[in-house]
Amino acid sequence: GAGVSQSPSNKVTEKGKDVELRCDPISGHTALYWYRQSLGQGLEFLIYFQGNSAPDKSGLPSDRFSAERTGGSVSTLTIQRTQQEDSAVYLCASSYRQGTSNTEAFFGQGTRLTVV
Amino acid sequence: GENVEQHPSTLSVQEGDSAVIKCTYSDSASNYFPWYKQELGKRPQLIIDIRSNVGEKKDQRIAVTLNKTAKHFSLHITETQPEDSAVYFCAEVDSSYKLIFGSGTRLLVRP
């Protein structure tokens, strides 16, 4: 595909259930980011993958959150035992690193998660 | 840790006036500073970026300036139009190549 693709677009889940959010980055992009955006708020950094390096997990808000990136491409963000405060739009972005600098990051359309 | 501070949080201007949004960063090794625009209900999209080897960049009504010594950069929008109304985010790519965003500025252009 031409852009970053996220699925599902919307997810409603019951409190306490686990959810998986998927991100398909642009082919060839080495960097992949996950952000969380609550209604009317900013882009909260969650986790960053760069090539084969260990991911930067410094933004994950609790141990209920985890993410993996298989084969340097598709990424899955997993939230265990969801809570109402997890309700937000989860955005994925990817970019390509050239030398010592990254190029433009492109965002997916996001997954709107609602925990009821 | 890494931090990007963005001001103001909201900005209201009259159509045709200029708008300026300012950001500061803390990592002196940061070398790439993009600006994103997010319209209501849509994904953020890049509008302009600047690398650390230049001090200013322009694209039609939009310009960005960078002061590496002071570690701040600014977005300037001239001749504002109602369609410029959106949330604008500054960002930096830090020394670990992580993309960090400011808190956002909600710009309202009054017709």
Tab-separated table of C-alpha atoms in Angstrom:
chain	number	residue	atom	x	y	z
A	1	GLY	CA	0.000	0.000	0.000
A	2	ALA	CA	0.964	3.614	-0.401
A	3	GLY	CA	0.565	4.698	3.194
A	4	VAL	CA	0.574	3.570	6.808
A	5	SER	CA	-2.372	1.300	7.516
A	6	GLN	CA	-3.883	0.627	10.920
A	7	SER	CA	-6.523	-1.857	11.955
A	8	PRO	CA	-9.099	-1.899	13.265
A	9	SER	CA	-10.284	1.678	12.713
A	10	ASN	CA	-12.529	1.440	15.730
A	11	LYS	CA	-12.544	-0.943	18.653
A	12	VAL	CA	-15.008	-1.115	21.509
A	13	THR	CA	-14.026	-3.457	24.288
A	14	GLU	CA	-15.151	-4.290	27.777
A	15	LYS	CA	-13.069	-3.281	30.738
A	16	GLY	CA	-10.638	-6.050	31.633
A	17	LYS	CA	-10.391	-7.501	28.135
A	18	ASP	CA	-7.170	-7.582	26.110
A	19	VAL	CA	-6.910	-5.794	22.749
A	20	GLU	CA	-4.460	-5.907	19.864
A	21	LEU	CA	-3.919	-2.999	17.513
A	22	ARG	CA	-2.105	-3.503	14.237
A	23	CYS	CA	0.091	-1.192	12.172
A	24	ASP	CA	1.389	-1.801	8.645
A	25	PRO	CA	4.104	0.788	7.957
A	26	ILE	CA	5.192	2.068	4.579
A	27	SER	CA	7.348	-0.560	2.875
A	28	GLY	CA	11.048	0.063	3.488
A	29	HIS	CA	10.547	2.393	6.440
A	30	THR	CA	12.950	1.457	9.209
A	31	ALA	CA	11.414	3.480	12.026
A	32	LEU	CA	7.986	2.821	13.517
A	33	TYR	CA	6.334	4.816	16.289
A	34	TRP	CA	3.220	4.391	18.407
A	35	TYR	CA	1.468	7.399	19.968
A	36	ARG	CA	-1.666	7.806	22.039
A	37	GLN	CA	-3.973	10.796	21.628
A	38	SER	CA	-6.780	11.388	24.065
A	39	LEU	CA	-9.651	13.637	22.993
A	40	GLY	CA	-8.415	17.150	22.392
A	41	GLN	CA	-4.951	16.323	23.665
A	42	GLY	CA	-1.450	15.978	22.241
A	43	LEU	CA	0.564	13.080	20.861
A	44	GLU	CA	1.813	10.975	23.757
A	45	PHE	CA	4.842	8.893	22.774
A	46	LEU	CA	4.506	5.195	23.616
A	47	ILE	CA	7.189	3.151	21.864
A	48	TYR	CA	9.699	3.413	19.014
A	49	PHE	CA	11.248	0.721	16.819
A	50	GLN	CA	14.319	1.432	14.683
A	51	GLY	CA	15.545	-1.331	12.414
A	52	ASN	CA	16.911	-4.281	14.367
A	53	SER	CA	17.749	-2.242	17.454
A	54	ALA	CA	16.060	-2.843	20.794
A	55	PRO	CA	12.851	-0.785	20.935
A	56	ASP	CA	12.587	2.356	23.049
A	57	LYS	CA	9.742	1.501	25.427
A	58	SER	CA	10.180	4.541	27.656
A	59	GLY	CA	6.706	5.912	26.904
A	60	LEU	CA	4.632	2.858	27.755
A	61	PRO	CA	2.375	3.947	30.640
A	62	SER	CA	2.232	0.592	32.445
A	63	ASP	CA	3.203	-3.054	32.122
A	64	ARG	CA	-0.236	-3.724	30.656
A	65	PHE	CA	1.080	-2.211	27.424
A	66	SER	CA	3.462	-4.053	25.112
A	67	ALA	CA	4.387	-3.953	21.447
A	68	GLU	CA	6.316	-5.983	18.982
A	69	ARG	CA	7.456	-5.574	15.421
A	70	THR	CA	7.867	-8.723	13.401
A	71	GLY	CA	10.340	-8.961	10.546
A	72	GLY	CA	11.026	-5.255	10.694
A	73	SER	CA	7.601	-4.510	9.244
A	74	VAL	CA	4.183	-5.026	10.854
A	75	SER	CA	3.768	-3.958	14.476
A	76	THR	CA	1.194	-4.969	17.073
A	77	LEU	CA	0.386	-2.943	20.176
A	78	THR	CA	-1.229	-5.051	22.901
A	79	ILE	CA	-3.099	-3.678	25.874
A	80	GLN	CA	-3.928	-6.208	28.559
A	81	ARG	CA	-6.734	-5.897	31.085
A	82	THR	CA	-7.999	-2.679	29.498
A	83	GLN	CA	-9.145	0.185	31.696
A	84	GLN	CA	-11.452	3.084	30.867
A	85	GLU	CA	-8.517	5.489	30.929
A	86	ASP	CA	-7.023	3.548	28.000
A	87	SER	CA	-9.762	4.978	25.767
A	88	ALA	CA	-8.048	7.108	23.131
A	89	VAL	CA	-6.935	7.158	19.513
A	90	TYR	CA	-3.796	5.115	18.990
A	91	LEU	CA	-1.677	6.414	16.123
A	92	CYS	CA	1.140	4.656	14.344
A	93	ALA	CA	3.755	6.436	12.232
A	94	SER	CA	6.704	5.294	10.152
A	95	SER	CA	9.735	6.964	8.644
A	96	TYR	CA	13.005	6.165	6.935
A	97	ARG	CA	16.346	6.889	8.508
A	98	GLN	CA	19.032	8.326	6.265
A	99	GLY	CA	22.455	8.434	7.876
A	100	THR	CA	22.104	10.452	11.025
A	101	SER	CA	18.685	11.869	10.316
A	102	ASN	CA	15.126	10.641	9.875
A	103	THR	CA	12.933	11.640	6.973
A	104	GLU	CA	9.281	12.663	7.176
A	105	ALA	CA	7.120	10.495	9.425
A	106	PHE	CA	3.793	9.432	7.946
A	107	PHE	CA	0.850	8.635	10.176
A	108	GLY	CA	-1.823	5.999	9.873
A	109	GLN	CA	-5.466	6.931	10.317
A	110	GLY	CA	-5.439	5.647	13.886
A	111	THR	CA	-7.428	3.158	15.920
A	112	ARG	CA	-10.110	4.659	18.128
A	113	LEU	CA	-10.274	2.516	21.253
A	114	THR	CA	-13.255	2.763	23.569
A	115	VAL	CA	-13.259	0.813	26.814
A	116	VAL	CA	-16.737	0.420	28.313
B	1	GLY	CA	14.798	13.363	29.465
B	2	GLU	CA	13.844	14.659	26.066
B	3	ASN	CA	11.322	17.466	26.108
B	4	VAL	CA	9.748	19.812	23.600
B	5	GLU	CA	7.859	22.769	24.998
B	6	GLN	CA	5.343	24.499	22.760
B	7	HIS	CA	3.598	27.861	23.167
B	8	PRO	CA	0.922	29.086	23.043
B	9	SER	CA	-1.569	26.293	23.628
B	10	THR	CA	-4.299	28.263	21.852
B	11	LEU	CA	-4.057	31.124	19.371
B	12	SER	CA	-6.847	33.138	17.812
B	13	VAL	CA	-6.102	35.534	14.941
B	14	GLN	CA	-8.085	37.552	12.451
B	15	GLU	CA	-8.060	36.325	8.871
B	16	GLY	CA	-5.134	37.913	7.059
B	17	ASP	CA	-3.034	38.384	10.176
B	18	SER	CA	0.098	36.396	10.978
B	19	ALA	CA	0.408	33.570	13.487
B	20	VAL	CA	3.561	32.515	15.308
B	21	ILE	CA	4.060	29.339	17.316
B	22	LYS	CA	7.230	28.749	19.322
B	23	CYS	CA	8.967	25.618	20.571
B	24	THR	CA	12.036	24.893	22.648
B	25	TYR	CA	13.960	21.655	22.932
B	26	SER	CA	16.520	20.267	25.337
B	27	ASP	CA	18.678	17.778	23.364
B	28	SER	CA	21.505	19.743	21.742
B	29	ALA	CA	22.152	16.775	19.411
B	30	SER	CA	18.682	16.997	17.848
B	31	ASN	CA	19.006	17.646	14.126
B	32	TYR	CA	15.555	17.488	12.558
B	33	PHE	CA	12.530	19.613	13.433
B	34	PRO	CA	9.247	18.924	11.645
B	35	TRP	CA	5.912	20.701	12.036
B	36	TYR	CA	2.636	18.823	11.707
B	37	LYS	CA	-0.904	20.060	11.155
B	38	GLN	CA	-3.845	18.060	12.434
B	39	GLU	CA	-7.317	18.976	11.268
B	40	LEU	CA	-10.296	17.857	13.295
B	41	GLY	CA	-10.765	14.094	13.091
B	42	LYS	CA	-7.794	13.586	10.807
B	43	ARG	CA	-4.268	12.283	11.134
B	44	PRO	CA	-1.313	14.675	11.615
B	45	GLN	CA	0.405	15.666	8.374
B	46	LEU	CA	3.772	17.284	7.791
B	47	ILE	CA	3.587	20.885	6.600
B	48	ILE	CA	7.223	21.942	6.816
B	49	ASP	CA	10.469	20.783	8.373
B	50	ILE	CA	13.947	22.131	8.999
B	51	ARG	CA	17.291	20.482	9.608
B	52	SER	CA	19.926	21.760	11.963
B	53	ASN	CA	22.271	22.964	9.230
B	54	VAL	CA	19.928	25.799	8.173
B	55	GLY	CA	18.397	28.699	10.044
B	56	GLU	CA	15.247	29.351	8.043
B	57	LYS	CA	13.029	27.668	5.507
B	58	LYS	CA	10.003	29.014	3.625
B	59	ASP	CA	7.183	27.431	1.700
B	60	GLN	CA	4.665	29.971	0.385
B	61	ARG	CA	2.848	31.391	3.445
B	62	ILE	CA	4.654	29.146	5.917
B	63	ALA	CA	8.140	29.601	7.310
B	64	VAL	CA	10.160	27.981	10.065
B	65	THR	CA	13.167	29.450	11.863
B	66	LEU	CA	15.709	27.605	13.976
B	67	ASN	CA	18.078	29.007	16.600
B	68	LYS	CA	20.414	26.179	17.588
B	69	THR	CA	22.242	28.222	20.183
B	70	ALA	CA	19.062	29.027	22.071
B	71	LYS	CA	17.524	25.658	21.178
B	72	HIS	CA	14.276	27.053	19.923
B	73	PHE	CA	12.375	27.012	16.645
B	74	SER	CA	9.260	28.768	15.433
B	75	LEU	CA	6.494	28.399	12.860
B	76	HIS	CA	5.283	31.511	11.089
B	77	ILE	CA	2.074	31.579	9.057
B	78	THR	CA	1.391	34.780	7.120
B	79	GLU	CA	-1.885	35.954	5.571
B	80	THR	CA	-3.834	33.415	7.579
B	81	GLN	CA	-6.972	31.874	6.107
B	82	PRO	CA	-9.863	30.032	7.782
B	83	GLU	CA	-8.552	26.733	6.413
B	84	ASP	CA	-5.399	27.250	8.481
B	85	SER	CA	-7.513	26.566	11.566
B	86	ALA	CA	-6.206	23.318	13.072
B	87	VAL	CA	-3.910	21.984	15.772
B	88	TYR	CA	-0.221	22.419	15.032
B	89	PHE	CA	2.484	20.258	16.576
B	90	CYS	CA	6.192	20.935	16.600
B	91	ALA	CA	8.565	18.002	16.988
B	92	GLU	CA	12.194	17.035	17.223
B	93	VAL	CA	14.156	13.944	16.315
B	94	ASP	CA	16.540	13.563	19.209
B	95	SER	CA	19.987	11.960	19.476
B	96	SER	CA	18.421	8.490	19.624
B	97	TYR	CA	16.364	9.289	16.488
B	98	LYS	CA	13.149	9.262	18.510
B	99	LEU	CA	10.392	11.606	17.264
B	100	ILE	CA	9.045	13.676	20.154
B	101	PHE	CA	6.136	16.103	19.831
B	102	GLY	CA	5.245	19.310	21.592
B	103	SER	CA	1.887	19.629	23.299
B	104	GLY	CA	0.203	21.309	20.348
B	105	THR	CA	-1.268	24.717	19.512
B	106	ARG	CA	-4.901	25.105	18.596
B	107	LEU	CA	-5.063	27.845	15.954
B	108	LEU	CA	-8.350	29.547	15.177
B	109	VAL	CA	-8.520	31.941	12.249
B	110	ARG	CA	-11.579	34.194	12.536
B	111	PRO	CA	-13.189	35.180	9.214
